[in-house]
Coordinates of C-alpha atoms and ligand atoms in Angstrom, one line a residue:
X1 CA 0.0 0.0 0.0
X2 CA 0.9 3.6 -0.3
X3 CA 2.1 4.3 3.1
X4 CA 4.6 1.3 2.7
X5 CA 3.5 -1.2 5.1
X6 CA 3.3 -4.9 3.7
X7 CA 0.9 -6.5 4.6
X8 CA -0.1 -11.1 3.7
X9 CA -3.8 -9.2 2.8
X10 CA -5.9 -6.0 2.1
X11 CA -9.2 -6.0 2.7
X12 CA -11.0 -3.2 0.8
X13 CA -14.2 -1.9 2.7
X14 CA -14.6 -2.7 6.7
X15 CA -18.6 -3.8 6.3
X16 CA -19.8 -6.7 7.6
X17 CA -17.7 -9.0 5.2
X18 CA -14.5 -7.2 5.2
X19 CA -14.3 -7.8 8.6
X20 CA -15.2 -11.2 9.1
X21 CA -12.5 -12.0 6.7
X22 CA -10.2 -9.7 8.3
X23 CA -10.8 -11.7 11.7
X24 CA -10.9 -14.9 9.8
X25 CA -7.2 -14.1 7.9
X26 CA -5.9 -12.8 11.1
X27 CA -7.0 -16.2 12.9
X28 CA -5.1 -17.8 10.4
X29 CA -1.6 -16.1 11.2
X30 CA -2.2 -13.9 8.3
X31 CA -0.7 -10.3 8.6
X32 CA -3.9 -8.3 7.8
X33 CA -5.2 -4.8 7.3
X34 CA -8.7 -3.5 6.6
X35 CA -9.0 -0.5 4.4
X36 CA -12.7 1.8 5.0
X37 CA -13.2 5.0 3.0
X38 CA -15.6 5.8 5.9
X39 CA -15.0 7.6 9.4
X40 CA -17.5 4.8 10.9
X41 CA -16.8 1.4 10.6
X42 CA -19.8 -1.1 9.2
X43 CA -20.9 -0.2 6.0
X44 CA -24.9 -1.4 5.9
X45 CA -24.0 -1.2 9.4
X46 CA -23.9 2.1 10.1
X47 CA -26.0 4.3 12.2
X48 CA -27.0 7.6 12.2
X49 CA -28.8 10.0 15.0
X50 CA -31.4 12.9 15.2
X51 CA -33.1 14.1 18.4
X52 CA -30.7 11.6 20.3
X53 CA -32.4 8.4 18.9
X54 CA -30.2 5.8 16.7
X55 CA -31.5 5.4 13.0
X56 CA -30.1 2.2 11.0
X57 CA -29.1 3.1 7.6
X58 CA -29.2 -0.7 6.8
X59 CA -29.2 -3.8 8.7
X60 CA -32.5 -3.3 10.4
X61 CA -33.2 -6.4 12.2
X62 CA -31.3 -10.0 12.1
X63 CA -32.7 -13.7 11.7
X64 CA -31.4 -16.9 13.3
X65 CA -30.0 -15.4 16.8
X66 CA -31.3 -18.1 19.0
X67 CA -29.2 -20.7 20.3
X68 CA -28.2 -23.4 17.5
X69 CA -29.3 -21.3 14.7
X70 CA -27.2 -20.4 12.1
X71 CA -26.2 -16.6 12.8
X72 CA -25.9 -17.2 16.4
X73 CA -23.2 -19.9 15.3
X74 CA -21.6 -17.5 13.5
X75 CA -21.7 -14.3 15.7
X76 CA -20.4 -17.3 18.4
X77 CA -17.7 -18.0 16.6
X78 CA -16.8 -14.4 15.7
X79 CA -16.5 -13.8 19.5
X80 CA -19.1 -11.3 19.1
X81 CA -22.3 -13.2 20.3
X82 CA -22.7 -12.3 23.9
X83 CA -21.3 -8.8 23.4
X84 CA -24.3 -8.0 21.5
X85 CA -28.0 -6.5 23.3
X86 CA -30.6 -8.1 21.6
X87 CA -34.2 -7.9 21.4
X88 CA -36.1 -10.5 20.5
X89 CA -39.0 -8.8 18.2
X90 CA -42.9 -10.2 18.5
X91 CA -43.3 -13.6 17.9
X92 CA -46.5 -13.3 16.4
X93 CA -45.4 -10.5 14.1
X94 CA -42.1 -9.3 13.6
X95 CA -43.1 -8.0 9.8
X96 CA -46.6 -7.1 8.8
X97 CA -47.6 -6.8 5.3
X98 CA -50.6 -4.0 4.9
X99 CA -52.2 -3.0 1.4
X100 CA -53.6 0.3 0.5
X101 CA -57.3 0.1 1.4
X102 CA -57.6 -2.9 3.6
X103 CA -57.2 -2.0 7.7
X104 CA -55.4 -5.6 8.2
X105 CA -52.1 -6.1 8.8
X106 CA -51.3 -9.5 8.1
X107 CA -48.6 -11.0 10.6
X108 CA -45.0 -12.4 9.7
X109 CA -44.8 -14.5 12.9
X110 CA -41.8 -16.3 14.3
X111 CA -41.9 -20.0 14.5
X112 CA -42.8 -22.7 11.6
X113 CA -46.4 -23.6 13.1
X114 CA -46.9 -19.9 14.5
X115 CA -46.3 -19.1 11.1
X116 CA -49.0 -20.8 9.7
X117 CA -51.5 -20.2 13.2
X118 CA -51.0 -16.4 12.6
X119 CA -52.2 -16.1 9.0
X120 CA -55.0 -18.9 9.4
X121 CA -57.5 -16.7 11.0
X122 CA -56.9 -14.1 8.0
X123 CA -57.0 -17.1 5.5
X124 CA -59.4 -19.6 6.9
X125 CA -59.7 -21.8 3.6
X126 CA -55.2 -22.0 3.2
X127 CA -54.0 -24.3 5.7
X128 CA -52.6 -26.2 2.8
X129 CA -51.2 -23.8 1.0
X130 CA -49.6 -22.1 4.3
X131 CA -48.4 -25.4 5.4
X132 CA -47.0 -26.4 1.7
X133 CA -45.0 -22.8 1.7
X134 CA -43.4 -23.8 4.6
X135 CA -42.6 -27.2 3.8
X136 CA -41.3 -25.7 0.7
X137 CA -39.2 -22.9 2.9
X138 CA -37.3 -25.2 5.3
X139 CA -36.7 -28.3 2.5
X140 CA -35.2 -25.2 0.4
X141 CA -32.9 -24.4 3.0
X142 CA -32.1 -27.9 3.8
X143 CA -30.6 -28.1 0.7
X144 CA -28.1 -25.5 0.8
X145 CA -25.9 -27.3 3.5
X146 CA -23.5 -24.3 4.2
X147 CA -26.5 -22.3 5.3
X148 CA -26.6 -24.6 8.5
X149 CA -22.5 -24.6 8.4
X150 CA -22.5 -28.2 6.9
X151 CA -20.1 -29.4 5.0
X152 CA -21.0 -30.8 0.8
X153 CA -19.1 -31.0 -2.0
X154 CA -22.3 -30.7 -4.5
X155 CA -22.9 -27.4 -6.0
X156 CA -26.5 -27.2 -4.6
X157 CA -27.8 -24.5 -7.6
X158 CA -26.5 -27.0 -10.4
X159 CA -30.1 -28.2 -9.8
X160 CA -32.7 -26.2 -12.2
X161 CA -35.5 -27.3 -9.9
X162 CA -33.9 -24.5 -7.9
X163 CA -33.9 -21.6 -10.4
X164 CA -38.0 -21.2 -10.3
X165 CA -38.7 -17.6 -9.7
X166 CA -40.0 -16.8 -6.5
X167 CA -43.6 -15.4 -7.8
X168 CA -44.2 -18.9 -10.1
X169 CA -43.8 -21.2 -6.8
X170 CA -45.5 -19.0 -4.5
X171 CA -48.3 -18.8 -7.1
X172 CA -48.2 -22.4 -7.3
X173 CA -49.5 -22.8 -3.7
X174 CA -52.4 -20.8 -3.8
X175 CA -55.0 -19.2 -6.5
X176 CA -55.7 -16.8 -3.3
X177 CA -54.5 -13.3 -4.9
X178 CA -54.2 -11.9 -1.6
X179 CA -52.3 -14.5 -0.3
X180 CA -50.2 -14.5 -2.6
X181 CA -49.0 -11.2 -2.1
X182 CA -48.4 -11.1 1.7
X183 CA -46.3 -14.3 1.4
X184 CA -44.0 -12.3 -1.5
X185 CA -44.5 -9.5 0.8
X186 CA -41.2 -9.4 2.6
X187 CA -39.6 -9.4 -1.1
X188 CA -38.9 -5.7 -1.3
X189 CA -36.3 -6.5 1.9
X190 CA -34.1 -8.0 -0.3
X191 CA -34.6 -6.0 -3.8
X192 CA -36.9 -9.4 -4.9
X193 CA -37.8 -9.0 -8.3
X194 CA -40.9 -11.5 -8.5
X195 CA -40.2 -12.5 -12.2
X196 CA -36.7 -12.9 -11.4
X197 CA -35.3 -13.9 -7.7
X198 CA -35.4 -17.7 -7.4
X199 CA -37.5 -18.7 -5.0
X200 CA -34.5 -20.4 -3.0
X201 CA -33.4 -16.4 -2.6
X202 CA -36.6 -16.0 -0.4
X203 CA -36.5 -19.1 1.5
X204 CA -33.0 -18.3 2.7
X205 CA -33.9 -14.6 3.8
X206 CA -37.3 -15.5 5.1
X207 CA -36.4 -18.6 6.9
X208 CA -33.6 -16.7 9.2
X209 CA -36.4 -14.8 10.4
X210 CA -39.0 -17.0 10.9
X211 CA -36.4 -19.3 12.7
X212 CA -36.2 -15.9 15.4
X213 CA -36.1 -12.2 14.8
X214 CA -34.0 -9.7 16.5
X215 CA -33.1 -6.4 17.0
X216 CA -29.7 -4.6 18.0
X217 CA -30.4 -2.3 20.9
X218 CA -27.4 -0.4 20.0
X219 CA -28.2 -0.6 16.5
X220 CA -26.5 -2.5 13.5
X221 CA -23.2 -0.8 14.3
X222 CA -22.4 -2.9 17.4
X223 CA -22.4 -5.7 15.2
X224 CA -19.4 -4.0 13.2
X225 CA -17.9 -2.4 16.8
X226 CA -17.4 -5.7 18.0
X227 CA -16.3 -7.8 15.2
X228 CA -13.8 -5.0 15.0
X229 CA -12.6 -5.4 17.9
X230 CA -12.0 -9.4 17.6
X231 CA -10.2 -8.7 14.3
X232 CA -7.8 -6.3 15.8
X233 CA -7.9 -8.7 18.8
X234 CA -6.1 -11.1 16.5
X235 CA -3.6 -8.8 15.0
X236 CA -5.6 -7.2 12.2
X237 CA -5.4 -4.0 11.2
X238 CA -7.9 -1.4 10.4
X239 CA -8.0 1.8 9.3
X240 CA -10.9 4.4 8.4
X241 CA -10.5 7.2 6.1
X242 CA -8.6 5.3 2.9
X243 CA -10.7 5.1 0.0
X244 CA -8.6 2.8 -2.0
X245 CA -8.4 4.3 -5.6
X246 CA -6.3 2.4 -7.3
X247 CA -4.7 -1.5 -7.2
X248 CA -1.1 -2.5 -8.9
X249 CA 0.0 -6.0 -9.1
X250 CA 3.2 -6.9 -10.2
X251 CA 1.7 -10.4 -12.1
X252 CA 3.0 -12.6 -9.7
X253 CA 0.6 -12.3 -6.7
X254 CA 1.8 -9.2 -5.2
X255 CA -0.2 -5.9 -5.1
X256 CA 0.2 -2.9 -3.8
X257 CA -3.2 -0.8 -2.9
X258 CA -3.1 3.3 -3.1
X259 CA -5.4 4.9 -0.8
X260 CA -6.9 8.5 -1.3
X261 CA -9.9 10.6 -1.4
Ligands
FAD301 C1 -30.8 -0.7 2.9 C2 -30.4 -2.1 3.4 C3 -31.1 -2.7 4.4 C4 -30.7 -3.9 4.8 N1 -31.3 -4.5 5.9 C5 -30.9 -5.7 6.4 C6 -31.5 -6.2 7.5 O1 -32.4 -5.6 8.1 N2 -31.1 -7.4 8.0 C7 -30.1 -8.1 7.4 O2 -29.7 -9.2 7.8 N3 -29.5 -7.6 6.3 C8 -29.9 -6.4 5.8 N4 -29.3 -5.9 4.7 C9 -28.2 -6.6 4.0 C10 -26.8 -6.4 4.8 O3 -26.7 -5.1 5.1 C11 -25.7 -6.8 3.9 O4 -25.8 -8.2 3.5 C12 -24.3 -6.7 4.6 O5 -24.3 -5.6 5.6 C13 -23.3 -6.4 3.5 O6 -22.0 -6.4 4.0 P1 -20.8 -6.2 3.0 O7 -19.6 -6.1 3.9 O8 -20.9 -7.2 1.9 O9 -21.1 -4.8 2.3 P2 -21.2 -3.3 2.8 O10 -21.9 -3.2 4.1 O11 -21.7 -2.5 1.7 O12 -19.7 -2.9 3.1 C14 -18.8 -2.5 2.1 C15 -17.8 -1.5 2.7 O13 -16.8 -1.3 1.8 C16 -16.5 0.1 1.8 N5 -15.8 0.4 0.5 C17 -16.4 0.3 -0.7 N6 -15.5 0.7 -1.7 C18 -14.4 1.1 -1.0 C19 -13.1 1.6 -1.4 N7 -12.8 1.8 -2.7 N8 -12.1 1.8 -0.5 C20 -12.4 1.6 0.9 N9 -13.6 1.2 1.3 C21 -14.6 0.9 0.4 C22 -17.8 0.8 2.1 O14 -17.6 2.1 2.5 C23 -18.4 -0.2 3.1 O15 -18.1 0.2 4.4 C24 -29.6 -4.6 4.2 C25 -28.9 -4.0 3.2 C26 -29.3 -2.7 2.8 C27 -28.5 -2.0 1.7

């Protein structure tokens, strides 16, 4: 890099991936350093404040906190898990999808059978199709061993039944237009194109949260706080304020990276 310091890696950008491989690299004797064109550290992370309350710019909530689940496993074995204040949002709604001109709210509830026990009352005549979706949710997920930390050597989305867009299957469970749309409601969280995100996009997203819903009490920035610390606890290096503009390698492996504004 431009100040001269050699470093075995540089991580561009300190958001939530730069610095899980920074503490990752750094737990693997590598010498490290994290480059962040931003004063705050987090990227999606970050937080801002008026009238002395703490607005997320991103990460909102989080999915799969509880004990065993797969986040938790993570965040545990980032260091970070029980340096975090957590609140666990409602069980029996932690989204609610609402339509111009209709007073319900239908409720996004935590738990595969509150899941369906939440929606029934709105839906009286579904039980099938809510208990199909998610049947179709968790078997989705199953198959995508990493997301439970598993170890496979398959490529999991070399299988077309996969690729089905997420509007086709959902539409495949009900002819209940109404239905249909609070089930894709929780689409727009992820930039879900109906025509074009796979349906195996949703199930991974959705499931997290069904699975258990949280918020950070300190907001999303604790998160990168934290995991900041642990990577510097294990020799990495991070610094805020270098924009890197411009990477030179040599051919061979070696790079230099120029930082500036
Ligand atoms: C609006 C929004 C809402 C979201 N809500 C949720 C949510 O509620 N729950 C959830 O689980 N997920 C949510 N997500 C997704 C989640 O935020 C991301 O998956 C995750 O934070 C991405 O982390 P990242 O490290 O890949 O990228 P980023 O967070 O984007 O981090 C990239 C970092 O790189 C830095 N950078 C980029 N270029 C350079 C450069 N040239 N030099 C130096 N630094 C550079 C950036 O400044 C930034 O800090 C949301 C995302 C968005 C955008």
């Amino acid at each position: 890099m431009s100040a001269d310091r050699d470093f075995d890696v540089v991580v561009i950008g300190a958001g939530l991936g730069g610095l899980e491989c920074a503490f990752i690299l750094a737990s693997e004797g590598k010498k490290v350093v994290v480059l962040e064109q931003n004063s705050q550290l987090g990227g999606s992370l970050q937080v801002f404040s008026r009238n002395k309350r703490l607005f997320d710019t991103g990460v909102h909530y989080l999915g799969g906190l509880a004990p065993g689940q797969n986040l938790h496993r993570y965040f545990s074995y980032f260091g970070i898990m029980d340096k975090l204040k957590l609140h666990r949002m409602d069980p029996d709604g932690f989204d609610r999808i609402s339509f111009d001109g209709d007073p319900t709210d239908y409720p996004i509830a935590q738990g595969y059978e509150n899941f369906v026990q939440q929606l029934l009352p709105h839906f009286p005549r579904e039980e099938r199709a809510l208990r199909r979706y998610i049947a179709d949710i968790r078997d989705t997920c199953d198959r995508f061993p990493l997301y439970y930390l598993r170890y496979a050597e398959h490529n999991e989305l070399e299988d077309p039944a996969l690729l089905i867009n997420a509007r086709d299957h959902i539409a495949s469970l009900t002819q209940d237009v109404k239905l249909r749309a609070v089930l894709g409601g929780n689409n727009v969280l992820h930039g879900g194109r109906g025509d074009r995100t796979p349906f195996y996009m949703h199930a991974l997203v959705l499931n997290t949260y069904i699975e258990s819903a949280w918020r950070c009490v300190d907001g999303g920035v604790a998160i990168a706080k934290h995991l900041a610390q642990q990577a510097r606890a294990q020799g990495a290096t991070i610094l805020n304020r270098k924009r890197v503009v411009a990477l030179e390698t040599d051919g061979k492996g070696a790079c230099r990276a120029h930082f500036g504004w």
